Amino acid sequence: FWYQKKQMWNKALTSSQKPKKSVNVSLDFIGAKEVFSKRKTDHKARRTLFGQCFQQLKNVDPDMFKVGVNVRAFRANYVGMGSIDAGGPYRDALENMCKELQSPALPLFMKCPNGRLEMGENRNTFVPRPSSTSAFHLTLYKFVGKLFGLAMRSKSLLSLDLPSIVWKPLVSDVVLDTDVQAIDRVSWKASEAIKEHEEKVENKSMEISIFDSTMRQFKFEVPGSDGKLKELIPNGKTVSLQWSNRKLYMEKLREFRLHEFDLHLQAVRSGLAQVVPITFLSLFTWRELEAQVAGYGMTDKQIDLLEKMTSYEGGVKKDDPHIKLFWRMIRERFNNEQRVRFLVFVWGRSRLPLTEDDFEKKFTISAHHSGANPDAFFPIAHTCFFSVELPKYSTLDIMTQKVLWAMNNCSSIDADGGPMGQRPVGPTDSDDELETLFE
């Protein structure tokens, strides 16, 4: 059935595709990094890369996002850095925008309660920030939706980790109790405790008076996903849970948790609808949508796909000893996080395309001119061209050490290490305009 859905979907995307427009976006990478170094939050969306991109594209016709596969929606220029956008800076910008979205640098997403408490499932996922519901915040969420649509069209997947409670409303699926439990185990335990006491009263093993005295600690005011208290009814903080109002309490609690992110996700879906044929999304399961926007990470299956989509140049052959060491390193020595970092190192993005057809170009491993002692050299990556010059390391340990060092220390998109322009000196936000959400 997926094959038929995919055919219909691709046909709808192709028929609604628009001619590529020449759009340039100037980005102050250094200024964006300062938001992190100063542990500030870009509430006005002006300093982060996401904010800068939003400000420059918010009034542009959304048709600019209706591109074809492997087509860039805009040209990214890093001001004051020696980067020429042959694809590297564009991918790097999108990658960094995803990092900003999943950090306190922007007021849009936060770690789910399970993640903050280090318990339960989905600890690595992020949910919308419940308090970010102003008109401006919703405009930002709408822009996030446009980026989702861009990912679906261009196949340049976004490095985002979002749970089912986020994806389901986007495909008009019903959010269930299990979706809430999957992000907030603690609050669900409280609900289970109330149900257990209710059952004890109903089977005559507990008096109603005992239920009332035990449950008095619960008010019609509960913590949301951000830990802030929300009243379930007017003046709920003064109303205790009792046997007589238990049904109302459970009904209001469930309603609150199931619909906590409705406003945020309506805005995301609104932005998505400006870029892709939204009526077709109801054909997808939430997992199918997640795969088309964010991919699968770097699973073993994805490594198999990467190896299949690799070419070798400069006299390098697939059966060379150092190439065999390379694939052993990726499979045996690297964990998933390190695999992702390697992909960022050589390509500027952390998600592989889903299929062979979605690749713009193959990954290339070429010869490294390292002289007589290759073990003394580091690999050289070219993110714009999805390639790496790999020395002929003699052992797996040496290769792993050298590649890890390069991955962790050589991620700059600056091509020549020198300036090709100056950072803008125009008006900037003062630090007191950047309220912090860093903990």
Coordinates of C-alpha atoms in Angstrom, one line a residue:
F1 CA 0.0 0.0 0.0
W2 CA 2.9 2.3 0.7
Y3 CA 4.1 2.1 -2.9
Q4 CA 0.7 3.3 -4.2
K5 CA 0.6 6.1 -1.7
K6 CA 4.1 7.2 -2.6
Q7 CA 3.2 7.2 -6.3
M8 CA 0.2 9.4 -5.6
W9 CA 2.2 11.7 -3.4
N10 CA 5.0 12.2 -5.8
K11 CA 2.6 12.9 -8.6
A12 CA 0.9 15.6 -6.4
L13 CA 4.3 17.1 -5.5
T14 CA 5.4 17.2 -9.1
S15 CA 2.2 18.8 -10.4
S16 CA 2.3 21.5 -7.7
Q17 CA 6.1 22.2 -8.1
K18 CA 7.0 25.8 -9.0
P19 CA 10.0 27.2 -11.0
K20 CA 13.0 27.8 -8.8
K21 CA 13.4 31.4 -7.7
S22 CA 16.7 33.2 -7.1
V23 CA 16.6 33.9 -3.3
N24 CA 19.7 34.8 -1.3
V25 CA 19.8 34.7 2.5
S26 CA 22.6 36.4 4.3
L27 CA 23.4 34.7 7.6
D28 CA 25.5 35.9 10.5
F29 CA 26.9 32.6 11.8
I30 CA 29.1 34.1 14.4
G31 CA 26.2 36.2 15.8
A32 CA 24.0 33.1 16.0
K33 CA 26.7 31.2 17.9
E34 CA 26.8 34.0 20.5
V35 CA 23.3 33.3 21.5
F36 CA 24.5 29.9 22.7
S37 CA 27.7 31.2 24.3
K38 CA 25.8 33.9 26.2
R39 CA 23.1 31.3 27.1
K40 CA 20.3 33.5 25.8
T41 CA 17.0 32.8 24.0
D42 CA 16.2 34.6 20.8
H43 CA 12.6 35.5 21.6
K44 CA 12.4 38.0 18.7
A45 CA 13.9 35.6 16.2
R46 CA 16.6 37.9 14.9
R47 CA 19.9 36.5 16.1
T48 CA 19.7 32.7 15.6
L49 CA 20.1 31.3 12.0
F50 CA 16.5 30.2 12.2
G51 CA 15.5 33.7 13.2
Q52 CA 17.6 35.4 10.5
C53 CA 16.2 33.1 7.9
F54 CA 12.7 33.7 9.1
Q55 CA 13.1 37.5 9.0
Q56 CA 14.4 37.4 5.4
L57 CA 11.8 34.9 4.1
K58 CA 8.6 35.6 6.1
N59 CA 7.2 37.9 3.4
V60 CA 8.4 35.9 0.4
D61 CA 5.9 34.0 -1.6
P62 CA 5.7 30.5 -0.1
D63 CA 5.9 29.1 -3.6
M64 CA 9.7 29.5 -3.2
F65 CA 9.6 26.4 -1.0
K66 CA 7.9 24.3 -3.7
V67 CA 11.1 23.0 -5.2
G68 CA 12.0 19.7 -6.8
V69 CA 14.1 16.9 -5.4
N70 CA 17.6 18.0 -4.3
V71 CA 16.9 21.6 -5.2
R72 CA 17.8 24.4 -2.8
A73 CA 15.0 26.8 -1.9
F74 CA 17.6 29.6 -1.3
R75 CA 21.3 30.4 -1.5
A76 CA 22.9 30.7 2.0
N77 CA 25.7 33.2 2.4
Y78 CA 27.6 33.2 5.6
V79 CA 28.6 36.9 6.1
G80 CA 32.3 37.3 7.0
M81 CA 33.2 33.7 6.2
G82 CA 34.9 32.3 3.1
S83 CA 32.0 30.1 2.0
I84 CA 30.6 29.8 -1.5
D85 CA 27.3 28.0 -1.5
A86 CA 27.6 25.0 -3.7
G87 CA 25.3 23.3 -1.3
G88 CA 27.4 23.0 1.8
P89 CA 26.4 26.3 3.5
Y90 CA 22.8 25.7 2.7
R91 CA 22.8 22.2 4.3
D92 CA 24.9 23.5 7.2
A93 CA 22.4 26.3 7.8
L94 CA 19.4 23.9 7.9
E95 CA 21.4 21.6 10.2
N96 CA 22.1 24.4 12.6
M97 CA 18.6 25.7 12.5
C98 CA 17.4 22.2 13.6
K99 CA 19.9 22.4 16.5
E100 CA 18.6 25.8 17.5
L101 CA 15.0 24.6 17.3
Q102 CA 15.8 21.8 19.7
S103 CA 17.5 24.0 22.3
P104 CA 16.7 27.0 24.5
A105 CA 18.2 29.3 21.9
L106 CA 14.6 29.5 20.5
P107 CA 11.4 29.5 22.5
L108 CA 9.7 26.9 20.3
F109 CA 10.6 23.3 21.4
M110 CA 11.8 21.8 24.6
K111 CA 12.8 18.3 25.8
C112 CA 9.8 16.2 26.7
P113 CA 9.2 15.5 30.4
N114 CA 10.6 12.0 30.1
G115 CA 13.7 13.5 28.7
R116 CA 14.1 16.1 31.4
L117 CA 13.5 13.5 34.1
E118 CA 15.6 10.7 32.4
M119 CA 12.8 8.1 32.7
G120 CA 10.4 6.3 30.4
E121 CA 10.6 6.2 26.6
N122 CA 11.3 8.9 24.0
R123 CA 13.8 10.7 26.2
N124 CA 15.6 12.2 23.2
T125 CA 12.4 13.8 21.7
F126 CA 11.2 17.4 21.9
V127 CA 7.7 18.9 22.2
P128 CA 6.4 22.4 21.5
R129 CA 6.9 24.8 24.4
P130 CA 3.4 25.2 26.0
S131 CA 3.8 28.9 26.9
S132 CA 4.8 29.9 23.4
T133 CA 1.3 30.7 22.1
S134 CA 1.5 34.4 21.2
A135 CA 0.7 35.5 17.7
F136 CA 4.4 35.9 17.0
H137 CA 5.3 32.5 18.3
L138 CA 2.6 30.9 16.1
T139 CA 4.0 32.7 13.1
L140 CA 7.4 31.0 13.9
Y141 CA 5.7 27.6 14.2
K142 CA 4.1 28.3 10.8
F143 CA 7.6 28.9 9.4
V144 CA 8.6 25.5 10.9
G145 CA 5.8 24.0 9.0
K146 CA 7.2 25.5 5.8
L147 CA 10.6 23.9 6.5
F148 CA 8.8 20.6 7.0
G149 CA 7.2 21.0 3.6
L150 CA 10.6 21.9 2.1
A151 CA 12.1 18.8 3.5
M152 CA 9.3 16.6 2.0
R153 CA 9.8 18.2 -1.4
S154 CA 13.6 18.5 -1.7
K155 CA 14.4 15.3 0.3
S156 CA 16.9 17.4 2.4
L157 CA 15.7 15.9 5.6
L158 CA 15.7 17.8 8.9
S159 CA 17.6 16.6 12.0
L160 CA 14.6 16.8 14.3
D161 CA 13.5 14.3 17.0
L162 CA 9.8 14.7 17.6
P163 CA 7.3 12.2 19.2
S164 CA 4.0 10.8 17.9
I165 CA 2.1 13.5 19.8
V166 CA 3.6 16.1 17.4
W167 CA 3.3 14.1 14.2
K168 CA -0.2 12.7 14.6
P169 CA -2.1 16.0 14.4
L170 CA -0.2 16.9 11.2
V171 CA -1.8 13.9 9.4
S172 CA -5.2 14.4 11.1
D173 CA -4.6 11.3 13.3
V174 CA -6.1 11.0 16.8
V175 CA -3.8 11.6 19.7
L176 CA -4.3 8.8 22.3
D177 CA -3.5 8.4 26.0
T178 CA -0.5 6.3 25.0
D179 CA 1.0 9.2 23.1
V180 CA 0.9 11.3 26.2
Q181 CA 2.3 8.5 28.3
A182 CA 5.1 8.2 25.8
I183 CA 6.4 11.7 26.6
D184 CA 5.3 12.1 30.3
R185 CA 5.4 9.0 32.4
V186 CA 5.3 10.8 35.7
S187 CA 2.0 12.6 35.1
W188 CA 0.5 9.3 33.8
K189 CA 1.5 7.6 37.0
A190 CA -0.5 10.1 39.0
S191 CA -3.6 9.3 36.8
E192 CA -3.1 5.6 37.4
A193 CA -2.9 6.2 41.2
I194 CA -6.3 8.0 41.1
K195 CA -7.8 5.2 39.0
E196 CA -6.5 2.5 41.5
H197 CA -8.1 4.3 44.4
E198 CA -11.3 4.7 42.5
E199 CA -11.4 0.9 41.9
K200 CA -10.8 0.3 45.6
V201 CA -13.9 2.4 46.5
E202 CA -16.0 0.7 43.8
N203 CA -15.1 -2.8 45.0
K204 CA -15.7 -1.8 48.6
S205 CA -12.1 -2.1 49.8
M206 CA -11.9 1.6 50.5
E207 CA -14.3 4.1 52.1
I208 CA -15.2 7.3 50.2
S209 CA -13.9 9.3 53.1
I210 CA -10.5 7.6 52.8
F211 CA -10.5 8.4 49.1
D212 CA -11.3 12.1 49.8
S213 CA -8.6 12.4 52.4
T214 CA -6.0 10.6 50.3
M215 CA -6.8 12.5 47.1
R216 CA -7.1 15.9 48.7
Q217 CA -3.5 16.6 47.7
F218 CA -4.5 16.8 44.1
K219 CA -6.0 20.1 42.9
F220 CA -7.7 21.0 39.7
E221 CA -4.3 22.5 38.7
V222 CA -1.7 20.3 37.1
P223 CA 1.8 20.7 35.7
G224 CA 2.0 20.9 31.9
S225 CA 4.9 19.5 29.8
D226 CA 7.0 22.5 30.8
G227 CA 6.4 21.9 34.5
K228 CA 4.3 25.1 34.9
L229 CA 0.9 24.7 36.7
K230 CA -2.3 25.0 34.6
E231 CA -5.8 25.2 36.0
L232 CA -8.2 22.6 34.6
I233 CA -11.2 24.7 35.6
P234 CA -11.6 28.3 36.8
N235 CA -10.0 28.8 40.2
G236 CA -8.8 25.1 39.9
K237 CA -5.9 25.7 42.3
T238 CA -8.4 26.0 45.2
V239 CA -10.5 23.0 44.3
S240 CA -9.4 19.6 45.7
L241 CA -10.0 16.3 44.1
Q242 CA -12.8 14.4 45.8
W243 CA -15.0 11.3 45.1
S244 CA -17.8 13.6 43.9
N245 CA -15.8 15.4 41.3
R246 CA -13.4 12.6 40.3
K247 CA -15.0 12.1 36.9
L248 CA -14.8 15.8 36.0
Y249 CA -11.1 15.8 37.2
M250 CA -10.1 12.9 35.0
E251 CA -12.0 14.2 32.0
K252 CA -10.4 17.7 32.3
L253 CA -7.0 16.3 32.9
R254 CA -7.2 14.0 29.9
E255 CA -8.6 16.8 27.7
F256 CA -5.7 19.1 28.7
R257 CA -2.9 16.5 28.1
L258 CA -4.3 15.3 24.8
H259 CA -4.7 18.8 23.4
E260 CA -1.8 20.7 25.1
F261 CA -0.1 21.4 21.8
D262 CA -3.1 22.0 19.5
L263 CA -2.4 25.7 18.9
H264 CA 1.3 25.1 18.1
L265 CA 0.6 22.2 15.7
Q266 CA -2.3 23.9 14.0
A267 CA 0.3 26.7 13.1
V268 CA 2.8 24.1 11.9
R269 CA 0.2 22.4 9.8
S270 CA -0.8 25.8 8.4
G271 CA 2.7 26.4 7.2
L272 CA 3.0 22.9 5.8
A273 CA -0.2 23.5 3.8
Q274 CA 1.4 26.4 2.0
V275 CA 4.2 24.1 0.7
V276 CA 2.7 20.7 0.1
P277 CA -0.8 19.4 -0.9
I278 CA -2.1 19.1 2.6
T279 CA -5.2 17.0 1.8
F280 CA -2.9 14.1 0.8
L281 CA -1.3 14.0 4.2
S282 CA -4.3 12.1 5.6
L283 CA -3.1 9.2 3.5
F284 CA 0.1 8.9 5.7
T285 CA 0.6 7.3 9.1
W286 CA 2.4 9.6 11.5
R287 CA 5.5 7.4 11.1
E288 CA 5.5 7.8 7.3
L289 CA 5.3 11.6 7.8
E290 CA 8.2 11.5 10.3
A291 CA 10.3 9.5 7.8
Q292 CA 9.7 12.0 5.0
V293 CA 10.5 15.0 7.1
A294 CA 13.2 13.7 9.5
G295 CA 14.3 10.4 8.1
Y296 CA 15.7 7.5 10.2
G297 CA 19.0 8.7 11.6
M298 CA 22.0 6.5 10.9
T299 CA 20.7 2.9 11.4
D300 CA 22.6 -0.1 10.1
K301 CA 20.2 -0.1 7.1
Q302 CA 21.1 3.5 6.4
I303 CA 24.8 2.6 6.5
D304 CA 24.2 -0.2 4.0
L305 CA 22.5 2.5 1.8
L306 CA 25.5 4.8 2.2
E307 CA 28.0 2.1 1.2
K308 CA 25.9 1.3 -1.8
M309 CA 25.8 5.0 -2.8
T310 CA 29.6 5.5 -2.5
S311 CA 32.0 6.0 -5.3
Y312 CA 35.9 5.9 -5.2
E313 CA 38.2 8.2 -7.0
G314 CA 41.9 9.0 -7.4
G315 CA 43.0 5.4 -7.7
V316 CA 41.1 4.3 -4.6
K317 CA 39.3 0.9 -4.9
K318 CA 36.5 -0.6 -2.9
D319 CA 38.7 -3.5 -1.9
D320 CA 41.6 -1.5 -0.7
P321 CA 42.7 -2.3 2.8
H322 CA 42.0 1.2 4.2
I323 CA 38.5 1.2 2.6
K324 CA 37.7 -2.0 4.3
L325 CA 38.9 -0.5 7.6
F326 CA 36.8 2.6 6.9
W327 CA 33.5 0.6 6.7
R328 CA 34.5 -1.5 9.7
M329 CA 35.0 1.8 11.6
I330 CA 31.6 3.1 10.7
R331 CA 29.8 -0.1 11.5
E332 CA 31.8 -1.5 14.5
R333 CA 33.5 1.5 16.2
F334 CA 31.0 4.3 15.7
N335 CA 27.8 4.6 17.7
N336 CA 24.8 6.2 16.1
E337 CA 25.7 9.7 17.4
Q338 CA 29.2 9.4 15.9
R339 CA 27.8 8.2 12.6
V340 CA 25.6 11.3 12.5
R341 CA 28.6 13.5 13.3
F342 CA 30.6 11.9 10.5
L343 CA 27.8 12.6 8.0
V344 CA 27.8 16.3 9.2
F345 CA 31.6 16.3 8.7
V346 CA 31.5 15.2 5.1
W347 CA 28.1 16.6 4.0
G348 CA 26.9 19.2 6.4
R349 CA 23.7 17.3 7.2
S350 CA 22.8 14.6 9.7
R351 CA 20.2 12.7 7.8
L352 CA 20.7 10.5 4.8
P353 CA 18.0 10.4 2.0
L354 CA 15.6 7.5 2.4
T355 CA 16.2 5.9 -1.0
E356 CA 18.8 5.7 -3.8
D357 CA 16.7 7.9 -6.0
D358 CA 16.7 10.7 -3.4
F359 CA 20.5 11.1 -3.5
E360 CA 21.6 14.2 -5.3
K361 CA 25.1 12.8 -5.6
K362 CA 27.0 9.8 -4.4
F363 CA 29.4 10.0 -1.4
T364 CA 33.0 10.0 -2.7
I365 CA 36.1 8.6 -1.0
S366 CA 39.2 9.9 -2.8
A367 CA 42.9 9.6 -2.4
H368 CA 44.7 11.6 0.2
H369 CA 48.2 12.9 -0.8
S370 CA 49.7 12.1 2.5
G371 CA 53.2 11.1 1.5
A372 CA 55.2 8.3 3.1
N373 CA 53.4 8.3 6.5
P374 CA 49.6 8.4 6.1
D375 CA 49.1 7.7 9.8
A376 CA 50.3 11.2 10.6
F377 CA 47.5 12.9 8.6
F378 CA 43.9 13.7 9.1
P379 CA 41.1 13.2 6.6
I380 CA 39.9 16.2 4.6
A381 CA 36.2 16.7 4.0
H382 CA 34.5 18.7 1.3
T383 CA 30.9 19.2 2.5
C384 CA 29.8 20.9 -0.7
F385 CA 30.7 17.8 -2.7
F386 CA 29.8 15.1 -0.2
S387 CA 33.4 13.7 -0.3
V388 CA 36.4 12.9 1.9
E389 CA 40.1 12.5 1.2
L390 CA 41.0 9.5 3.3
P391 CA 44.6 8.6 4.1
K392 CA 45.7 5.0 3.9
Y393 CA 45.7 4.3 7.6
S394 CA 47.5 1.2 8.7
T395 CA 45.2 0.1 11.5
L396 CA 41.6 0.4 12.6
D397 CA 42.6 2.1 15.8
I398 CA 44.6 4.8 14.1
M399 CA 41.9 5.5 11.5
T400 CA 39.2 5.8 14.3
Q401 CA 41.4 8.2 16.3
K402 CA 42.2 10.4 13.3
V403 CA 38.7 10.5 11.9
L404 CA 37.1 11.2 15.3
W405 CA 39.5 14.1 15.9
A406 CA 38.8 15.6 12.5
M407 CA 35.0 15.2 13.0
N408 CA 35.1 17.0 16.4
N409 CA 37.5 19.8 15.5
C410 CA 37.1 20.6 11.8
S411 CA 33.4 21.4 11.3
S412 CA 33.8 25.0 10.1
I413 CA 32.2 25.8 6.7
D414 CA 34.8 28.6 6.2
A415 CA 36.6 27.5 3.1
D416 CA 39.9 29.4 3.5
G417 CA 40.0 30.3 7.2
G418 CA 40.0 34.0 6.3
P419 CA 37.3 36.7 5.9
M420 CA 35.5 37.3 2.7
G421 CA 33.6 40.3 4.0
Q422 CA 32.6 41.7 7.3
R423 CA 29.8 41.0 9.7
P424 CA 27.1 43.6 9.5
V425 CA 27.4 46.4 12.0
G426 CA 23.8 47.5 11.8
P427 CA 21.3 47.6 14.6
T428 CA 21.4 44.5 16.9
D429 CA 19.3 43.4 19.8
S430 CA 20.7 44.3 23.2
D431 CA 21.4 41.4 25.5
D432 CA 18.5 42.3 27.8
E433 CA 16.1 41.7 24.9
L434 CA 17.2 38.1 24.9
E435 CA 15.5 36.5 27.9
T436 CA 17.2 33.2 28.8
L437 CA 15.5 29.8 28.8
F438 CA 18.8 28.0 29.4
E439 CA 18.8 26.0 32.7

